[in-house]
Coordinates of C-alpha atoms and ligand atoms in Angstrom, one line a residue:
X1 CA 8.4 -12.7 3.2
X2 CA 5.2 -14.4 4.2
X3 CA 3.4 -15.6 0.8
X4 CA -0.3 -15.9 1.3
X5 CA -2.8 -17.2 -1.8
X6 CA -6.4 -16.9 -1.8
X7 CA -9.0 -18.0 -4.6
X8 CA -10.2 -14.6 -4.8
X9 CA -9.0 -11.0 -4.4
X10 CA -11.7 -10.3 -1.7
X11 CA -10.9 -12.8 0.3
X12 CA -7.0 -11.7 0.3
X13 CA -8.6 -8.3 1.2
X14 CA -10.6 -9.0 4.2
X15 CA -7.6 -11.0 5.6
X16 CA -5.6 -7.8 5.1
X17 CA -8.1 -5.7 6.5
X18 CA -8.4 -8.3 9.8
X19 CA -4.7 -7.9 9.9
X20 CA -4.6 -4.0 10.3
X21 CA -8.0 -4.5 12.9
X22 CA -5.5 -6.1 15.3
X23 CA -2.8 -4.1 14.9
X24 CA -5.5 -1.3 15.8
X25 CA -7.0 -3.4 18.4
X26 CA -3.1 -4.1 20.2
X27 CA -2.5 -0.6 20.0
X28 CA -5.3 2.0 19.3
X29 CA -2.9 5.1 18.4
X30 CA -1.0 3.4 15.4
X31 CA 0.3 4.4 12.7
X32 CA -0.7 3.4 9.5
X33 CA 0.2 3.5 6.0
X34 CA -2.3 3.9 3.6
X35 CA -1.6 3.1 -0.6
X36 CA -4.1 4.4 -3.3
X37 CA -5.2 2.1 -6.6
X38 CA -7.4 -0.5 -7.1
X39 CA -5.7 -2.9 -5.1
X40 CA -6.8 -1.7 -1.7
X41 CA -10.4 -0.6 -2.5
X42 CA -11.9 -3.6 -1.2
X43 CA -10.0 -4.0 2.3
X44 CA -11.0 -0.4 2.6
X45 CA -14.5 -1.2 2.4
X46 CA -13.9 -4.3 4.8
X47 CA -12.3 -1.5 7.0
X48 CA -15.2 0.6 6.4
X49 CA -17.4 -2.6 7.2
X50 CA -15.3 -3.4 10.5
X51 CA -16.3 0.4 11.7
X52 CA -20.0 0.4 10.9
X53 CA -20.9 -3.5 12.3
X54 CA -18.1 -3.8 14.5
X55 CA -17.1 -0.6 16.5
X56 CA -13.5 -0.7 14.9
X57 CA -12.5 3.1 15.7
X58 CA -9.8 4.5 14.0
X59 CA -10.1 8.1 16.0
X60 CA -6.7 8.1 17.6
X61 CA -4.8 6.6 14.0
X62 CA -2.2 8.4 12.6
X63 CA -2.1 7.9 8.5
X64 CA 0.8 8.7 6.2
X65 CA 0.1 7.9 2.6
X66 CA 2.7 6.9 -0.1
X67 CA 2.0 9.1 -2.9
X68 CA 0.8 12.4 -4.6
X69 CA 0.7 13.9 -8.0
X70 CA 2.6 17.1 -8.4
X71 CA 0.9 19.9 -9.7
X72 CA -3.0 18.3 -9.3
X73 CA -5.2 20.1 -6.4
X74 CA -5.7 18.4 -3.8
X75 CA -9.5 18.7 -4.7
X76 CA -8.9 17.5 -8.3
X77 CA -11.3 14.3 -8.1
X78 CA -8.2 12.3 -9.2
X79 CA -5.6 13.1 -6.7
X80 CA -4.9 10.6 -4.2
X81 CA -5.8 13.4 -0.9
X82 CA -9.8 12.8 -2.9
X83 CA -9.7 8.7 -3.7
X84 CA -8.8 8.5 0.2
X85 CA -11.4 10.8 1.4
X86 CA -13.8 9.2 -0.7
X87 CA -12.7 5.3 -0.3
X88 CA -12.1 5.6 3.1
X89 CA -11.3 8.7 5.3
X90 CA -15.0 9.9 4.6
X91 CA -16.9 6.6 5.9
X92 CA -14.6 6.1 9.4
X93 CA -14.4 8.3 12.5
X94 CA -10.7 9.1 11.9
X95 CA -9.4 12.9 12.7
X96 CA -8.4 15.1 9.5
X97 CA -5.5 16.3 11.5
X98 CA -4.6 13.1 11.5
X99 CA -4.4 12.8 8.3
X100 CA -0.9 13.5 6.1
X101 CA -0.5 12.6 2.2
X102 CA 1.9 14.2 0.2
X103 CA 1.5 17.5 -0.8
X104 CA 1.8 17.4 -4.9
X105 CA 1.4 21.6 -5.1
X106 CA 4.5 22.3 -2.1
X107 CA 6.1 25.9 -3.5
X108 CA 9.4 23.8 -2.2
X109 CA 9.1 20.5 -2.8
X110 CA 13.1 18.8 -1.4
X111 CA 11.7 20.6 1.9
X112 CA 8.0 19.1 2.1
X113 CA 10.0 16.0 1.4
X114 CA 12.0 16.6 4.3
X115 CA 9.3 17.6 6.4
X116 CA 6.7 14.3 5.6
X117 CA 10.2 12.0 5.9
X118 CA 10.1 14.4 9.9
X119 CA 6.5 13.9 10.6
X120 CA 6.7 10.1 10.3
X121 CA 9.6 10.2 12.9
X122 CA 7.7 12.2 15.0
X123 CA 4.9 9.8 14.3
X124 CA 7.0 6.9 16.0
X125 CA 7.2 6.0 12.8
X126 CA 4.6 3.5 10.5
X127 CA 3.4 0.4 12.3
X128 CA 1.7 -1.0 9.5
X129 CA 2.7 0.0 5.9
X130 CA 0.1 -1.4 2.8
X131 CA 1.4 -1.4 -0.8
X132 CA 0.7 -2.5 -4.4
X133 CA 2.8 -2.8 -7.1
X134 CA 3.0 -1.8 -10.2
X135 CA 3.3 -4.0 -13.4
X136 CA 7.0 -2.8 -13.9
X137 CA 7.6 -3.6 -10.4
X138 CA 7.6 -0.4 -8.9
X139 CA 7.0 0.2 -4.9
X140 CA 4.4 3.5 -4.3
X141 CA 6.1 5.6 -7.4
X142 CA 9.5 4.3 -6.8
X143 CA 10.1 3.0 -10.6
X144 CA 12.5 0.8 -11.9
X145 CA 15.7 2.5 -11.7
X146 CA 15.1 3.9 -7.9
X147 CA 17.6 3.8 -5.1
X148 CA 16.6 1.1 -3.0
X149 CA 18.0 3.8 -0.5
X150 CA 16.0 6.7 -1.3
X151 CA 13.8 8.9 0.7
X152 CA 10.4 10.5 0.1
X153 CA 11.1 12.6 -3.4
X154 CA 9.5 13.7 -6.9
X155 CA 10.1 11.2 -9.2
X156 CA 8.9 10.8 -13.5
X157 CA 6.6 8.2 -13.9
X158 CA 7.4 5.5 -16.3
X159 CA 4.8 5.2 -19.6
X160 CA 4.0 1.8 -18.2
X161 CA 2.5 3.8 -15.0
X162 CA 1.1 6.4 -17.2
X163 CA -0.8 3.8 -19.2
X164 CA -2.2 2.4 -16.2
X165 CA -3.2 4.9 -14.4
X166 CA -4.6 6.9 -17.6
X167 CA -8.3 5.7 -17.0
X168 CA -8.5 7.9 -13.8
X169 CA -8.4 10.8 -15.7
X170 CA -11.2 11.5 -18.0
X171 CA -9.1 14.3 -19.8
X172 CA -5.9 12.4 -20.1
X173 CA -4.0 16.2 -20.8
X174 CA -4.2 16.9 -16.8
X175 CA -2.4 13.6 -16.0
X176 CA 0.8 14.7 -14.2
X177 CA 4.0 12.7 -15.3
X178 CA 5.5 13.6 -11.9
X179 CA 4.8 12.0 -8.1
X180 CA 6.1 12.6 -4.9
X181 CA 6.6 9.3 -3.6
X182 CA 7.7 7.8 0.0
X183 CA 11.3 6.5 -0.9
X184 CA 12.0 2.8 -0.6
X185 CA 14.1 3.5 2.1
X186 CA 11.6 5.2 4.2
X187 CA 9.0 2.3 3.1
X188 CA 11.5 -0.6 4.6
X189 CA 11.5 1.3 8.2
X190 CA 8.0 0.2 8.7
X191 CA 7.7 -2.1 10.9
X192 CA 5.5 -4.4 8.8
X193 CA 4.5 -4.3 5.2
X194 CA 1.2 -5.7 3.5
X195 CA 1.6 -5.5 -0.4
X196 CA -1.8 -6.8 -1.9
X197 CA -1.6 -8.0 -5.9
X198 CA -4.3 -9.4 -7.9
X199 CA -5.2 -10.5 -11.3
X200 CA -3.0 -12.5 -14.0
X201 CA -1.8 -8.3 -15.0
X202 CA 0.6 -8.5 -12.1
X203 CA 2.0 -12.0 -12.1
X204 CA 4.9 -11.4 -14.1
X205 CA 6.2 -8.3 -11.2
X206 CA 4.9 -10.5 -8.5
X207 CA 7.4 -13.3 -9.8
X208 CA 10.2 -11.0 -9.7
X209 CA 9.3 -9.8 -6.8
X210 CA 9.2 -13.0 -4.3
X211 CA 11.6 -15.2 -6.6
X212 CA 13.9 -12.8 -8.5
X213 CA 17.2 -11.3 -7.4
X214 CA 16.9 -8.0 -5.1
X215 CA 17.3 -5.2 -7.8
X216 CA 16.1 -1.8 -8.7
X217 CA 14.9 -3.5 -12.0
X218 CA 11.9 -4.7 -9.5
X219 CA 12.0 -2.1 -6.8
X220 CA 9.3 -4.4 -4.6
X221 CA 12.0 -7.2 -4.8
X222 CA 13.5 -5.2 -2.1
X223 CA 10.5 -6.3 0.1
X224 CA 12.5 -10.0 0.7
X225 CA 15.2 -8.0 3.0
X226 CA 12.1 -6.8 5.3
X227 CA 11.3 -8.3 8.4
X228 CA 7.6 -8.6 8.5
X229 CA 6.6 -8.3 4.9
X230 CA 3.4 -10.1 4.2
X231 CA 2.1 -10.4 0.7
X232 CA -1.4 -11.0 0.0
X233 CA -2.2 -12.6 -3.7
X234 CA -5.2 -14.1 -5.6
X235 CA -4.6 -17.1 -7.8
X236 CA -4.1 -14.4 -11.1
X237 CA -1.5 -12.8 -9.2
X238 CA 0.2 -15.9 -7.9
X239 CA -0.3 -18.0 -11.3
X240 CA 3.7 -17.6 -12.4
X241 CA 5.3 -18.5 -8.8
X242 CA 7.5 -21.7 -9.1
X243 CA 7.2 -22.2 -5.7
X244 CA 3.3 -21.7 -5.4
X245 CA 2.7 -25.2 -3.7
X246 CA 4.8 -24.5 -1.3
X247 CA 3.9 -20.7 0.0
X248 CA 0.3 -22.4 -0.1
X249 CA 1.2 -25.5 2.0
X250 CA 3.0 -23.3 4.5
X251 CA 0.4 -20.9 5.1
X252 CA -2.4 -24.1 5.3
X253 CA 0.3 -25.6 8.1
X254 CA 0.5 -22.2 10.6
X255 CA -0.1 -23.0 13.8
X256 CA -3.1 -21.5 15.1
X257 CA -1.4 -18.4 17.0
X258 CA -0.2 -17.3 14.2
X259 CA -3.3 -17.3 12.3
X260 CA -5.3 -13.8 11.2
X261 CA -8.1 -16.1 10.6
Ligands
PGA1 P1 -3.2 -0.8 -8.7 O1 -1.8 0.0 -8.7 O2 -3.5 -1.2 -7.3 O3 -4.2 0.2 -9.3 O4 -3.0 -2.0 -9.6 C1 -0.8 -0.5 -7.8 C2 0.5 0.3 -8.1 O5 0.6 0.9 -9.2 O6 1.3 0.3 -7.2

């Protein structure tokens, strides 16, 4: 696991963002991993930002997302198909055919999951996979309890989730309690991660997380058996690590080729 701690959330964001503009850059047709949530809005708009001033050009990408809401229309102005078109897919010159996110109303849902878990290995699979996490830990949906094994699925959310998430829905009555959720298994075949955390709310998960035992008690502590997973923090987020000095000295001592920045 690569530990990196900024001072501020947008800072970690625009190194995020400059992380997925080279991967772009190496290899223009990748394949990338999108998360919904407040963590990501602001490397989106760095994307966004990257594609305007810079000519960053996302037209040959590939996107799989990690999550949907079963039962919510696509068009609902909460689902996760209408906070990506609006924080992102919208504002870049990316192809909607190009463009996959769970699909929450699937008449059969085990074979749409069987399908998206196909289309990612006919994809090549992800190059870049970004994630959150949630204050119990979770990994996309993938809640305490979850096979760290498991494929893309429905799964219950957890009243912590609900709780959280309750303030995107103005009537709080059309909040599913279900997801379909990229399994944790699928999410460890990408070939890099970058989780993003900020604020003191998520310093107890991010703990467990980085200096906890592997367990499906915190489903992202399953991120420390990845090969490439980087995780991107403010000071809030990183304020409980023991080992803080140290992830920060490390980072501060990269050699320069192996710098984003
Ligand atoms: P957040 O959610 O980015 O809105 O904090 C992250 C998550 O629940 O995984």
């Amino acid at each position: 696991m690569e530990v990196v701690i900024k001072k501020r959330k947008t800072e970690a964001s625009i190194l995020g963002a400059k992380i997925i503009a080279k991967q772009i850059k190496l290899k223009y047709d990748s394949v990338l991993g999108f998360a919904t949530g407040s963590s990501p809005l602001l490397l989106y708009n760095e994307l966004v930002r990257m594609h305007r001033e810079e000519k960053l050009s996302f037209n040959k990408i590939t996107t799989f997302n990690l999550d949907e809401y079963v039962g919510l229309d696509p068009n609902h102005k909460s689902s996760y198909h209408s906070e990506m078109n609006t924080n992102l897919f919208s504002r870049i010159n990316i192809s909607q055919n190009s463009i996959n996110l769970p699909n929450g109303c699937a008449p059969n849902i085990p074979l749409f999951c069987q399908e998206y878990e196909n289309s990612i290995k006919t994809a090549g699979g992800i190059d870049i996979q970004l994630l959150g996490i949630g204050k119990d830990g979770h990994l996309a949906f993938n809640e305490p309890g979850s096979s760290l094994a498991s494929r893309t699925r429905i799964k219950t959310l957890t009243k912590v989730t609900i709780e959280a998430n309750r303030k995107y829905f103005s009537d709080v009555e059309q909040m599913p309690t279900h997801v379909l959720t990229m399994g944790i298994g699928t999410i460890m075949e990408a070939k890099q991660t970058i989780l993003l955390a900020f604020g003191e709310n998520k310093a107890d998960a991010v703990k467990k997380m980085i200096e906890g035992p592997v367990s499906t008690s915190c489903p992202a502590s399953i991120l420390q058996f990845h090969e490439h997973a980087i995780i991107l923090l403010d000071e809030g987020a990183a304020s409980k690590l023991a080992r803080k000095e140290h992830y920060i000295e490390v980072y501060s001592n990269k050699p320069k080729w192996q710098q984003w920045e």
